[in-house]
Coordinates of C-alpha atoms and ligand atoms in Angstrom, one line a residue:
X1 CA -159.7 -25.0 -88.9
X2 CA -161.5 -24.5 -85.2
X3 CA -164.0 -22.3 -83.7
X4 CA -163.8 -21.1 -80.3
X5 CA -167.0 -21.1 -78.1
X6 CA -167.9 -20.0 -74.5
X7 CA -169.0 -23.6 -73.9
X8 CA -169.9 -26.5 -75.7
X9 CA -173.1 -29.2 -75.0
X10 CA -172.9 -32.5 -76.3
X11 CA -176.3 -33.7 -77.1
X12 CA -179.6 -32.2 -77.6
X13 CA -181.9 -34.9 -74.6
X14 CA -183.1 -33.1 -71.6
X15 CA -180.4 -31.1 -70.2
X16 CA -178.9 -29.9 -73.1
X17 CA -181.2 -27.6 -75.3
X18 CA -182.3 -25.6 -71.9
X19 CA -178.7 -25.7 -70.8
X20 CA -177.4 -23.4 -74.1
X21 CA -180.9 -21.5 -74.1
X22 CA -179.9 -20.7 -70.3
X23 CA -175.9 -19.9 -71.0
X24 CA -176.7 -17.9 -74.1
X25 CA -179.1 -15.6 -72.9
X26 CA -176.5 -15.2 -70.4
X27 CA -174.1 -13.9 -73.0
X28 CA -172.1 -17.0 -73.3
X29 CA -171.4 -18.4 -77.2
X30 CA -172.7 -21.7 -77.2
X31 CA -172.0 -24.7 -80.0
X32 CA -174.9 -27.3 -79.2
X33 CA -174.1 -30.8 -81.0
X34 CA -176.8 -33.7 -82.3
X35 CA -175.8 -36.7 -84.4
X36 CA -179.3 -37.8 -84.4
X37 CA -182.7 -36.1 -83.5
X38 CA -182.9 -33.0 -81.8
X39 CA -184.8 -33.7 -77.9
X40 CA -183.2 -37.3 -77.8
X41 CA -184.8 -40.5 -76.4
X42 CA -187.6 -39.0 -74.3
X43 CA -188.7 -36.6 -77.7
X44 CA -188.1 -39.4 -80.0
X45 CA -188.1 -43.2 -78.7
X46 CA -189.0 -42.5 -74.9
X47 CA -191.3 -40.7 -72.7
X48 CA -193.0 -38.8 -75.6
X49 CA -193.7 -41.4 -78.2
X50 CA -194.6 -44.4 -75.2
X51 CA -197.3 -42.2 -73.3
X52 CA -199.0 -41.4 -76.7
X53 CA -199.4 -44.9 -77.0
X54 CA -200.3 -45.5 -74.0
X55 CA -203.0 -42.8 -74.8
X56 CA -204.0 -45.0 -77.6
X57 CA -204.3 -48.6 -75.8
X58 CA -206.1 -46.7 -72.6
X59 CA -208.8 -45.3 -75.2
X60 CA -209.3 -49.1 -77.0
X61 CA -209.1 -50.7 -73.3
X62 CA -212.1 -48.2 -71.9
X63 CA -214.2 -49.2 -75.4
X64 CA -213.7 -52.3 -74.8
X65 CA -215.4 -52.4 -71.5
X66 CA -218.4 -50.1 -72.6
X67 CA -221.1 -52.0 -71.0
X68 CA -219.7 -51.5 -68.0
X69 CA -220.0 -47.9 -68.0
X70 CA -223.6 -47.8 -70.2
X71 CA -222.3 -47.9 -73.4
X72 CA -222.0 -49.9 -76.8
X73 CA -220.0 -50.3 -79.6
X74 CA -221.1 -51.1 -82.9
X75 CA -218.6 -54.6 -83.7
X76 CA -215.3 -55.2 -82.1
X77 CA -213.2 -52.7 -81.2
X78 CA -210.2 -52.9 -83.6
X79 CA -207.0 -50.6 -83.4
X80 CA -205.3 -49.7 -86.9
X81 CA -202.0 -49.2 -86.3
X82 CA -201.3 -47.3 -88.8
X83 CA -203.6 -44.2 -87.7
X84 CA -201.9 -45.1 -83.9
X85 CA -198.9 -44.8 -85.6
X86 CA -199.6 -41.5 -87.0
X87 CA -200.8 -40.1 -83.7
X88 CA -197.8 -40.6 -82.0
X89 CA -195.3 -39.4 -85.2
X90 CA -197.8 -35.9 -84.8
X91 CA -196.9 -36.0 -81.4
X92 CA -193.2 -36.7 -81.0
X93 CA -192.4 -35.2 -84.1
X94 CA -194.0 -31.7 -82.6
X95 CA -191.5 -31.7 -80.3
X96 CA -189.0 -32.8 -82.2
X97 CA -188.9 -30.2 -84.5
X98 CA -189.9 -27.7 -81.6
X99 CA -186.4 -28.6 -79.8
X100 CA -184.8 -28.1 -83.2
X101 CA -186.3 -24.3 -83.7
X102 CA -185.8 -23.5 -80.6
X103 CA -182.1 -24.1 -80.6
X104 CA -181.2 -22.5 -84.3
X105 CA -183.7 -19.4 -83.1
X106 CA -181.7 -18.9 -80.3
X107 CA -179.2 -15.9 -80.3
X108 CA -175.4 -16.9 -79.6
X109 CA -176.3 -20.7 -79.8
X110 CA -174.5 -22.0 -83.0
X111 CA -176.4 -25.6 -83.7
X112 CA -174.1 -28.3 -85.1
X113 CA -175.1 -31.6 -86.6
X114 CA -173.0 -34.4 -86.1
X115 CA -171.1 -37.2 -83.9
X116 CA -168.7 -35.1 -81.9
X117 CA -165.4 -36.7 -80.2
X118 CA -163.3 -35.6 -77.8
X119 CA -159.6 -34.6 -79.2
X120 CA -158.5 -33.5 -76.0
X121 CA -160.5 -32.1 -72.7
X122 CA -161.4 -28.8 -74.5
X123 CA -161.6 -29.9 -78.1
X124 CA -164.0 -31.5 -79.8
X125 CA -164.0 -33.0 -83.2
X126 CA -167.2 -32.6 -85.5
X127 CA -167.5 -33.4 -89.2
X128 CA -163.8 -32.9 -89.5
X129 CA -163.7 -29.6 -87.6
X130 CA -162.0 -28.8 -84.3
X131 CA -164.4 -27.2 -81.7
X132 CA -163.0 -25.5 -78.6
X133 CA -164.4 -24.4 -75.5
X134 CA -163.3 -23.7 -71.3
X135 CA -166.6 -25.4 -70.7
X136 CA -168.0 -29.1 -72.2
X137 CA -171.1 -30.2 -71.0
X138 CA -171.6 -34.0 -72.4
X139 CA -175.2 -34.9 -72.6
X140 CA -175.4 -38.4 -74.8
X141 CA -177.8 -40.1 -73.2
X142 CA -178.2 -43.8 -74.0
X143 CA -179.6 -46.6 -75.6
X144 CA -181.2 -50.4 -75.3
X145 CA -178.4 -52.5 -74.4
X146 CA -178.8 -55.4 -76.9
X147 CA -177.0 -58.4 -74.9
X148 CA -175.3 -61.3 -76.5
X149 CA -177.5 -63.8 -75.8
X150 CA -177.4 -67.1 -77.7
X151 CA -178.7 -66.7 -81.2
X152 CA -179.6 -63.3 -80.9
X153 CA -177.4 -62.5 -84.7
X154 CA -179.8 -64.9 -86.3
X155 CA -183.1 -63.9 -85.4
X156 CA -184.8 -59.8 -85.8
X157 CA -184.9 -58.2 -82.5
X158 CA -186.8 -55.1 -81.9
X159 CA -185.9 -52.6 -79.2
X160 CA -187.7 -48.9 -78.0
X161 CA -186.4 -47.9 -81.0
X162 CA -187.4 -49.7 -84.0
X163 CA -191.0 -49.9 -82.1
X164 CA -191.3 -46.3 -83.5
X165 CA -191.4 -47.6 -86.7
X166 CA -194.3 -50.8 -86.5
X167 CA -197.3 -49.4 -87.5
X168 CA -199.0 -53.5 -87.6
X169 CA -199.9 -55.4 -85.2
X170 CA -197.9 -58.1 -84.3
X171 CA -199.7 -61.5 -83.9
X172 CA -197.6 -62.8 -80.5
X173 CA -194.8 -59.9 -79.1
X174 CA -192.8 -61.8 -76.7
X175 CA -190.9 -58.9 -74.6
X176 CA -187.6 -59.8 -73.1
X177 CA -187.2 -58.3 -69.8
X178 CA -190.3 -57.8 -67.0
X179 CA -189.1 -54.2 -66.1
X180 CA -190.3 -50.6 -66.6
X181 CA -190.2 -50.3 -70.6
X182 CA -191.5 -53.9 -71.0
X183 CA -194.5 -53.4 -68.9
X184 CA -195.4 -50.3 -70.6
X185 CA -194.7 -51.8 -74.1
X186 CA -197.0 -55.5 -72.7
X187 CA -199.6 -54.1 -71.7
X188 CA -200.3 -51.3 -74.7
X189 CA -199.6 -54.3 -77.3
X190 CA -202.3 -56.5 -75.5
X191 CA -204.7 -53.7 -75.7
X192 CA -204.0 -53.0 -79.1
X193 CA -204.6 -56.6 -79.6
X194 CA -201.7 -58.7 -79.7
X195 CA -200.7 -62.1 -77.9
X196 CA -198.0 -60.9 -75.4
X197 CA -195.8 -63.4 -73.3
X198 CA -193.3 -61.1 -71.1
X199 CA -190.1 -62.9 -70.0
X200 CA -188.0 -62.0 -66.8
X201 CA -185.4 -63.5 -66.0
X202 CA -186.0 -62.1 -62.0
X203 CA -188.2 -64.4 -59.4
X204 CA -190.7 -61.5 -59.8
X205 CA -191.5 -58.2 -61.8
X206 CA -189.9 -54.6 -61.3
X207 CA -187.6 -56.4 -59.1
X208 CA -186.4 -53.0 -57.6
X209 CA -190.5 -52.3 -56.4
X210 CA -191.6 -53.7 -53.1
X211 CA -193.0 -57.1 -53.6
X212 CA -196.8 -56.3 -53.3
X213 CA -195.9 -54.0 -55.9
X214 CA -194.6 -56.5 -57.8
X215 CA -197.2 -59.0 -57.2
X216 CA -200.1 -56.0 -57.8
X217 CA -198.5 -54.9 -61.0
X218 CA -198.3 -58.7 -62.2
X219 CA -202.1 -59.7 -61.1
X220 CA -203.1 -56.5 -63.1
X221 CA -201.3 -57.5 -66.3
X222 CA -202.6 -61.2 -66.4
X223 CA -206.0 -60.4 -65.5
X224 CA -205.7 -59.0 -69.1
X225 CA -204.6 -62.0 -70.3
X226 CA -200.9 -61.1 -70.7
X227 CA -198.8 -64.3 -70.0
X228 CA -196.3 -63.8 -67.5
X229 CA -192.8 -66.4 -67.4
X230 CA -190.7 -65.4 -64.2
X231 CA -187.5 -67.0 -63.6
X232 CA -186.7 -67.2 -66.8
X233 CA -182.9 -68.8 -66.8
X234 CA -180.7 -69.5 -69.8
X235 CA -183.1 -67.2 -72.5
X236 CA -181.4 -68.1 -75.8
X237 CA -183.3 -67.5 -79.7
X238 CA -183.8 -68.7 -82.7
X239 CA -185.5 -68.6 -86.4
X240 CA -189.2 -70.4 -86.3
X241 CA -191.3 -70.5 -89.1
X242 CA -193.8 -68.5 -87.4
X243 CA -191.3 -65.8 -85.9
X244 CA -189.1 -66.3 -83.0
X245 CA -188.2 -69.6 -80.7
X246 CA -187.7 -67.9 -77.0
X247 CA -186.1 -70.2 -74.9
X248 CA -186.4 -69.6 -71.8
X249 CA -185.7 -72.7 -69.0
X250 CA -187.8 -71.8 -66.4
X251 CA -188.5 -74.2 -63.7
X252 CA -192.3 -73.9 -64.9
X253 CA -194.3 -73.9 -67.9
X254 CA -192.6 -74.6 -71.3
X255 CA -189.1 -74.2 -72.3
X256 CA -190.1 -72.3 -75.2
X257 CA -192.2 -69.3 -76.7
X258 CA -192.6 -69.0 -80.1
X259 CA -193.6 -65.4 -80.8
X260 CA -194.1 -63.6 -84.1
X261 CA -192.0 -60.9 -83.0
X262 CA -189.2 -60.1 -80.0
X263 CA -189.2 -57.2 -78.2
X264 CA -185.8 -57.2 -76.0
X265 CA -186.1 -54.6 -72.9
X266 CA -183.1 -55.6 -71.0
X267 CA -181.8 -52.1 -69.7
X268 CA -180.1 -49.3 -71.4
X269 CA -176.5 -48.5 -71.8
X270 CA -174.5 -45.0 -72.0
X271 CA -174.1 -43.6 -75.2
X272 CA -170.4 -43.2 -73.8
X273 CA -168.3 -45.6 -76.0
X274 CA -167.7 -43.8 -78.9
X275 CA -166.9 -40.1 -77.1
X276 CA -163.9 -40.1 -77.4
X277 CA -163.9 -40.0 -73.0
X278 CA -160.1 -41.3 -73.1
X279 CA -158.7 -38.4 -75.0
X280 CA -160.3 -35.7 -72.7
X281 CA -159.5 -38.1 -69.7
X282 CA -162.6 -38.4 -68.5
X283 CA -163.5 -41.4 -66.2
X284 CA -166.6 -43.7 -66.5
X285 CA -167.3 -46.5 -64.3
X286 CA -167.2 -50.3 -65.0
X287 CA -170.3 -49.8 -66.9
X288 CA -169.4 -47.0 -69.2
X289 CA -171.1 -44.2 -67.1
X290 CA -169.1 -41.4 -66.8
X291 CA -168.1 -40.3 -63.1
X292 CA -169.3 -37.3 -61.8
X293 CA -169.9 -35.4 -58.5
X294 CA -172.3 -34.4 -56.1
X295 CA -172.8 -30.7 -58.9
X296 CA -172.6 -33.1 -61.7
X297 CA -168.3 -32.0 -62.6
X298 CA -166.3 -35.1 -63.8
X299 CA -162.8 -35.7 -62.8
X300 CA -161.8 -33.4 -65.8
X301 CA -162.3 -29.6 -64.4
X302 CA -164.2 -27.6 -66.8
X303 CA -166.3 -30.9 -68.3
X304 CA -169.9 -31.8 -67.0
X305 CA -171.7 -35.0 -67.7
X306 CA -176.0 -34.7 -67.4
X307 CA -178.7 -37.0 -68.0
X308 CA -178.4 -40.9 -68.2
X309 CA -175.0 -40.9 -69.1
X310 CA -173.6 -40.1 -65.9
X311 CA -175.6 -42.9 -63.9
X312 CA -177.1 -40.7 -61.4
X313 CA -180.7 -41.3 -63.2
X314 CA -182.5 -42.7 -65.8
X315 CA -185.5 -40.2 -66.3
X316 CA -186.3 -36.8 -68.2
X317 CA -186.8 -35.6 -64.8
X318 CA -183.4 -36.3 -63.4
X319 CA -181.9 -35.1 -66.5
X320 CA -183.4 -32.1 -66.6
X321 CA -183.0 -31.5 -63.0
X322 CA -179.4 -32.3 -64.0
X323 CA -179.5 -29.3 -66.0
X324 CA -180.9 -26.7 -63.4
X325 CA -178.1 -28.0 -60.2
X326 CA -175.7 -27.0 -63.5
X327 CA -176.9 -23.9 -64.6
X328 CA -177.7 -22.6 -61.1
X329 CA -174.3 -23.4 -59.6
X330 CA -172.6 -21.9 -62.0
X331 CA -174.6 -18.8 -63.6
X332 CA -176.5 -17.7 -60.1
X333 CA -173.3 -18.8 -57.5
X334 CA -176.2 -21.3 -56.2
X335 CA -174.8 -24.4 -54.3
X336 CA -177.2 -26.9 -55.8
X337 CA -176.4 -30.7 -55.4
X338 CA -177.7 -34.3 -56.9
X339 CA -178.0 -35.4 -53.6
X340 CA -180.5 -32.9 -52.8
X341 CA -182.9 -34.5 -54.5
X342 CA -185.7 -37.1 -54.0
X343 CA -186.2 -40.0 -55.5
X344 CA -189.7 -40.2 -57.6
X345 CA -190.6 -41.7 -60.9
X346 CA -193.7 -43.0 -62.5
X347 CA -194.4 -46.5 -64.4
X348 CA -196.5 -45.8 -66.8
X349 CA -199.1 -48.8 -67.0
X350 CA -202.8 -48.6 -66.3
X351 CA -203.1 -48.1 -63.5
X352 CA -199.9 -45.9 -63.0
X353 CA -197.9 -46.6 -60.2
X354 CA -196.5 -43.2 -59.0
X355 CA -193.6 -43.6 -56.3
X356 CA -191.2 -41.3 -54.4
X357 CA -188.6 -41.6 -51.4
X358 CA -187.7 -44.7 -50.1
X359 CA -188.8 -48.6 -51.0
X360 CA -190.0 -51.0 -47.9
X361 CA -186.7 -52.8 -48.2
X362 CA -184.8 -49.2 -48.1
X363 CA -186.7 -48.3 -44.9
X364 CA -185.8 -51.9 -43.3
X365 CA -182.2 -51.6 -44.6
X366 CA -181.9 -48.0 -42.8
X367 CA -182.9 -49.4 -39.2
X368 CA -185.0 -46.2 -38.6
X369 CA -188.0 -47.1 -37.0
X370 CA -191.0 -46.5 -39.1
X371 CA -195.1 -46.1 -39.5
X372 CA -196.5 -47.6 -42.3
X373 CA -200.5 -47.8 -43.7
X374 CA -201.6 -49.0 -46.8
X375 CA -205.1 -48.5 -48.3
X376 CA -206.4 -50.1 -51.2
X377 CA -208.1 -48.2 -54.3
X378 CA -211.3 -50.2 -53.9
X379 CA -211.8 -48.4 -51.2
X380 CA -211.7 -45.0 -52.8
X381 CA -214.6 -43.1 -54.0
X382 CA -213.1 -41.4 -56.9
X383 CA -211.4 -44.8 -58.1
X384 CA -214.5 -46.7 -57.5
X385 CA -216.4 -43.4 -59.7
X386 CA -213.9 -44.1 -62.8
X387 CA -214.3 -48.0 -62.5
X388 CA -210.9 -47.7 -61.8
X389 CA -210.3 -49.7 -58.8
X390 CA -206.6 -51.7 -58.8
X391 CA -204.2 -51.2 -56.2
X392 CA -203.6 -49.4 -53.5
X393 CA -202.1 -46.4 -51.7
X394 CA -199.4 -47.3 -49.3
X395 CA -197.3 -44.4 -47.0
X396 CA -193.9 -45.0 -44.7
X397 CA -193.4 -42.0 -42.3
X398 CA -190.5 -41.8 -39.7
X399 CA -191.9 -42.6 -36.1
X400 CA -189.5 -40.2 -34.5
X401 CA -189.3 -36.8 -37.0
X402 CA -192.8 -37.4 -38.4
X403 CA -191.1 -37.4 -41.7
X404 CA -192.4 -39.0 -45.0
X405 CA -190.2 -41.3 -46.3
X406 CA -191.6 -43.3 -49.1
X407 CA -195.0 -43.5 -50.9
X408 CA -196.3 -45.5 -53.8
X409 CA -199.6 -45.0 -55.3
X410 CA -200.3 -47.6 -57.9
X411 CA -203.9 -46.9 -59.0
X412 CA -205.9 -44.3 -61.1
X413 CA -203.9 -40.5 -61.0
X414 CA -201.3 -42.6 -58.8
X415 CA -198.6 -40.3 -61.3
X416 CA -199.8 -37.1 -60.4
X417 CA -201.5 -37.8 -56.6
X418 CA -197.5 -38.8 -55.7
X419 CA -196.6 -34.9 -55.9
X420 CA -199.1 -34.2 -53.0
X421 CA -196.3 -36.1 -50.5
X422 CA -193.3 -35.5 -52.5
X423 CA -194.1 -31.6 -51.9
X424 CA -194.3 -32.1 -48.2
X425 CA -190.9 -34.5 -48.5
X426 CA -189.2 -31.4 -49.9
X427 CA -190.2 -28.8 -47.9
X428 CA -189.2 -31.5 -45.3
X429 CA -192.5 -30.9 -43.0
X430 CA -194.4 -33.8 -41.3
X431 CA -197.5 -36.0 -42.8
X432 CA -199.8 -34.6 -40.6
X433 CA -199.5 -31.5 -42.8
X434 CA -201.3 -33.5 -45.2
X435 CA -203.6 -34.6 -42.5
X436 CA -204.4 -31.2 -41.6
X437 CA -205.2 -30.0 -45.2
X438 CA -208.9 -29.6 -46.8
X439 CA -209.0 -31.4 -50.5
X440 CA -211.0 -31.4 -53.0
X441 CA -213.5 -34.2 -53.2
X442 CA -214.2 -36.3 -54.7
X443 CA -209.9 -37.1 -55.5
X444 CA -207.9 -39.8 -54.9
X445 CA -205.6 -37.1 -53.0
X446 CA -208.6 -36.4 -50.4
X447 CA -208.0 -40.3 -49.3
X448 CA -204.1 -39.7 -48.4
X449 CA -205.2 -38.6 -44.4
X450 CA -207.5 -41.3 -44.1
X451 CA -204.5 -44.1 -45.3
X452 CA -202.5 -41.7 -43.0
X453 CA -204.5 -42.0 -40.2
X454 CA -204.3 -45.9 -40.2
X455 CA -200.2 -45.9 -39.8
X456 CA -198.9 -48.5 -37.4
X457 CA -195.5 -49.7 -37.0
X458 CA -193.7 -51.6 -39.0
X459 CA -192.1 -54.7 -37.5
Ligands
FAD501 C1 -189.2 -46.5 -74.0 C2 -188.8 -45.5 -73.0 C3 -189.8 -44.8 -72.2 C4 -189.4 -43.9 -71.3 N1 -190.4 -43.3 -70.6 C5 -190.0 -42.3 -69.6 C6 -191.0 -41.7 -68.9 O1 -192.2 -41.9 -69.0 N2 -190.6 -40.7 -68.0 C7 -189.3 -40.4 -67.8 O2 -189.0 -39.6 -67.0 N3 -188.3 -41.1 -68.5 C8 -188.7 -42.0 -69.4 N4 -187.7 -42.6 -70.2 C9 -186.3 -42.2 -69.9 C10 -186.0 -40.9 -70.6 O3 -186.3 -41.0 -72.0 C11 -184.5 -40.6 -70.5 O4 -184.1 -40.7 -69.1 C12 -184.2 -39.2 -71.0 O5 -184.5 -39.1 -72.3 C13 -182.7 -38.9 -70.7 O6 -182.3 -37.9 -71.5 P1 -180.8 -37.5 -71.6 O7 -180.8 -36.0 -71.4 O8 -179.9 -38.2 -70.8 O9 -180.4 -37.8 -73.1 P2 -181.1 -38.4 -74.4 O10 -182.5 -38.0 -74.4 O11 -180.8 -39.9 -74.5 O12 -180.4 -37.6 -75.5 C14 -179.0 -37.8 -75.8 C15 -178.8 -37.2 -77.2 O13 -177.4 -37.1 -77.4 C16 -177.1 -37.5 -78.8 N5 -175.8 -37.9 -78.9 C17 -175.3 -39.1 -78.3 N6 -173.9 -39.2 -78.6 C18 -173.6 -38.1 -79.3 C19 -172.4 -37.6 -79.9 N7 -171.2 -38.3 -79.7 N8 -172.4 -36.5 -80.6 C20 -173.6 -35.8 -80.8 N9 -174.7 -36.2 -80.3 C21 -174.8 -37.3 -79.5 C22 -178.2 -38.5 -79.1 O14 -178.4 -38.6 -80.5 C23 -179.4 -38.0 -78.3 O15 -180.2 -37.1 -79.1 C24 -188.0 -43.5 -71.1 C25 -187.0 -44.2 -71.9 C26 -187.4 -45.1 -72.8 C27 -186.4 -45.8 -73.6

């Protein structure tokens, strides 16, 4: 038996839902696929779930410091986990099951749940049926890569994933890798009261930041008493009576963290393994992402890959910009590319570090000669207002076309102040644009001509 559809989207993360909304109001009959939850990592284990956490350790961090701001509180300030827990199930599960409505409300969008693999390039099997279509978007996403490290099969590990689940607090969470998702998940454990030891392996955190970044980002975490091993060689585990033995060899410091529980945020992989991609012929690079162009087509005419499973980004944003260059090019003849875009991305700590365009390093690498200022937050009104004064504000501009070409804000609103120059980036205008604006005060925005003003070049 098979059933014949205009196109069919494999995977329900951030490009596919609005993808078969788009096509079938179009016309187009539309099979959507989802083996797991409907709106994927960002709805269930990513974005969504994190940042209500995140919520949760901001509010305990700001009672915490109540006498700074004129306040007390009555005791300690404890978190249950359990009611923290149920917050962010409300939350994620809202838009879970609002993904899930959306798609069986929809009219020509038959929703289909199950592991789908490829049988050929237009045929996909699902629960035993055959599935055909001219057009196969694949949309898998991915998942925590889980390394084989030394005695990792003897010891309980727990990735973004089962954190969903802990609704306790654990004692000492040592996290495995000093990157995005393990600062995130460091500092909201410390706030919720945990011990938490974060291990990179890397001479220095978010190793793809600038260093002052880096270093920032690091001086922020320990000042709240989160212990930080760097260089962390040869990281091997075992079973300890009180948890987990971390081994770590680092030229400094002990060889070994015993933690009550493991957190391993080592990177993600491509849900791409078990697809099926051989059958349909569809190549993936040396690291299982599947190989598309500059619109997003893989070597296979009549397949697209979006989202993290094609490499060309690792963010609900990218995906679902993914999604619009797709639907764009080929229901409105637009001419939409990936390499239109601008790189821009948030870290979600407190303070958030919002960045777009181009790193330091990047700038150097290009040869372009470049401006650069840098402002720190102390020595912004609205930051100094909130309490709120880590970091800093730092802007690289093209001497020659006047051009931004990279920003990072890591302090209070740094996420959403970011857009303010990402905006001019796109509409490809100069920084004295910004210069030349009226903002509101009292913002951290109103402050991006005065660090503008201060640009000098960079050696
Ligand atoms: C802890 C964490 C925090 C994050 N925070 C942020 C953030 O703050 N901001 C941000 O922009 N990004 C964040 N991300 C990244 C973001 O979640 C992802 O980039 C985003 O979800 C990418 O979505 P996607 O469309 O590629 O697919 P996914 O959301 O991964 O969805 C893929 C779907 O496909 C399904 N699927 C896979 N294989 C099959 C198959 N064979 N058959 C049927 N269905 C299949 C899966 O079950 C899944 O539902 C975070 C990620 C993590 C892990």
């Amino acid at each position: 038996m098979s059933r014949h559809f205009d196109a069919i989207i494999i995977g329900t993360g951030q490009a596919g839902p609005s993808l078969g909304a788009r096509f079938a109001e179009a016309g187009m009959t539309v099979a959507i696929i989802e083996r797991h939850k409907f709106g994927g990592t960002c709805v269930n284990t990513g974005c969504i779930p994190t940042k209500t956490l995140v919520a949760s350790a901001y509010a305990a961090h700001v009672a915490r410091r109540g006498a700074e701001y004129g306040f007390a509180v009555n005791g300690d300030v404890r978190v249950d986990m359990k009611r923290v827990k149920t917050r962010k199930d409300e939350v994620s599960g809202r838009s879970n099951r609002g993904v899930e409505e959306w798609l069986r409300g929809l009219k020509n969008c038959t929703v289909i749940q199950g592991h789908a693999r490829f049988q050929s390039s237009h045929a996909v099997v699902v629960n035993d049926e055959v599935l055909q279509a001219d057009k196969m978007f694949i949309n898998v996403g991915g998942r925590a890569s889980v390394p084989a490290m030394p005695g990792i099969q003897d010891v309980s590990v727990l990735t973004n994933s089962s954190m969903m689940d802990v609704d306790f607090l654990p004692e000492h969470l040592v996290i495995v890798g000093g990157s995005y998702i393990g600062l995130e998940f460091g500092q909201m454990y410390r706030r919720f009261g945990s011990h938490v030891t974060i291990v990179e392996m890397g001479p220095r955190l978010i190793g793809r930041e600038d260093e002052d970044i880096s270093e920032a980002v690091r001086e922020i975490l320990e000042a709240e008493g989160i212990q930080i091993r760097l260089n962390a060689k040869c990281i091997s585990l075992a079973k300890h009576n009180s948890g987990v033995a971390v081994s770590i060899g680092c030229d400094e410091g002990p060889p070994e963290i015993v933690g009550t529980h493991v957190l391993l945020a080592v990177g993600r992989i491509p849900n791409t393994n078990d697809l099926g991609l051989d059958r349909a012929g569809v190549a993936t690079d040396p690291r299982g992402y599947i190989v598309v162009d500059d619109q997003l087509q893989t070597n296979v005419a009549g397949i697209w890959a979006l989202g993290d499973c094609n490499g060309r980004g690792a963010f609900t944003h990218t995906s679902y910009n993914d999604y619009e260059i797709v639907a764009d090019n080929l229901l409105s003849g637009d001419h939409r590319r990936v390499s239109d875009r601008i790189q821009a991305y948030a870290l979600y700590t407190d303070p958030p570090l919002g960045r777009c365009g181009m790193t330091d390093l990047e700038i150097r690498k290009s040869g372009r000669a470049a401006l650069a200022a840098k402002h720190p937050m102390s020595r912004v009104s609205r930051a100094v207002e909130k309490g709120e004064t880590q970091g800093f504000i730092k802007i690289s501009v093209d001497a020659e076309t006047k051009h931004i070409l990279g920003a990072a804000i890591l302090g209070t609103g740094g996420d959403e102040v970011i857009h303010v120059l990402l905006d001019v980036m796109y509409a490809k205008a100069p920084y004295t644009l910004v210069q030349r604006a009226m903002h509101i005060h009292p913002t951290v925005a109103e402050f991006l001509p005065t660090v503008l003003s201060k640009l000098q070049p960079v050696a």
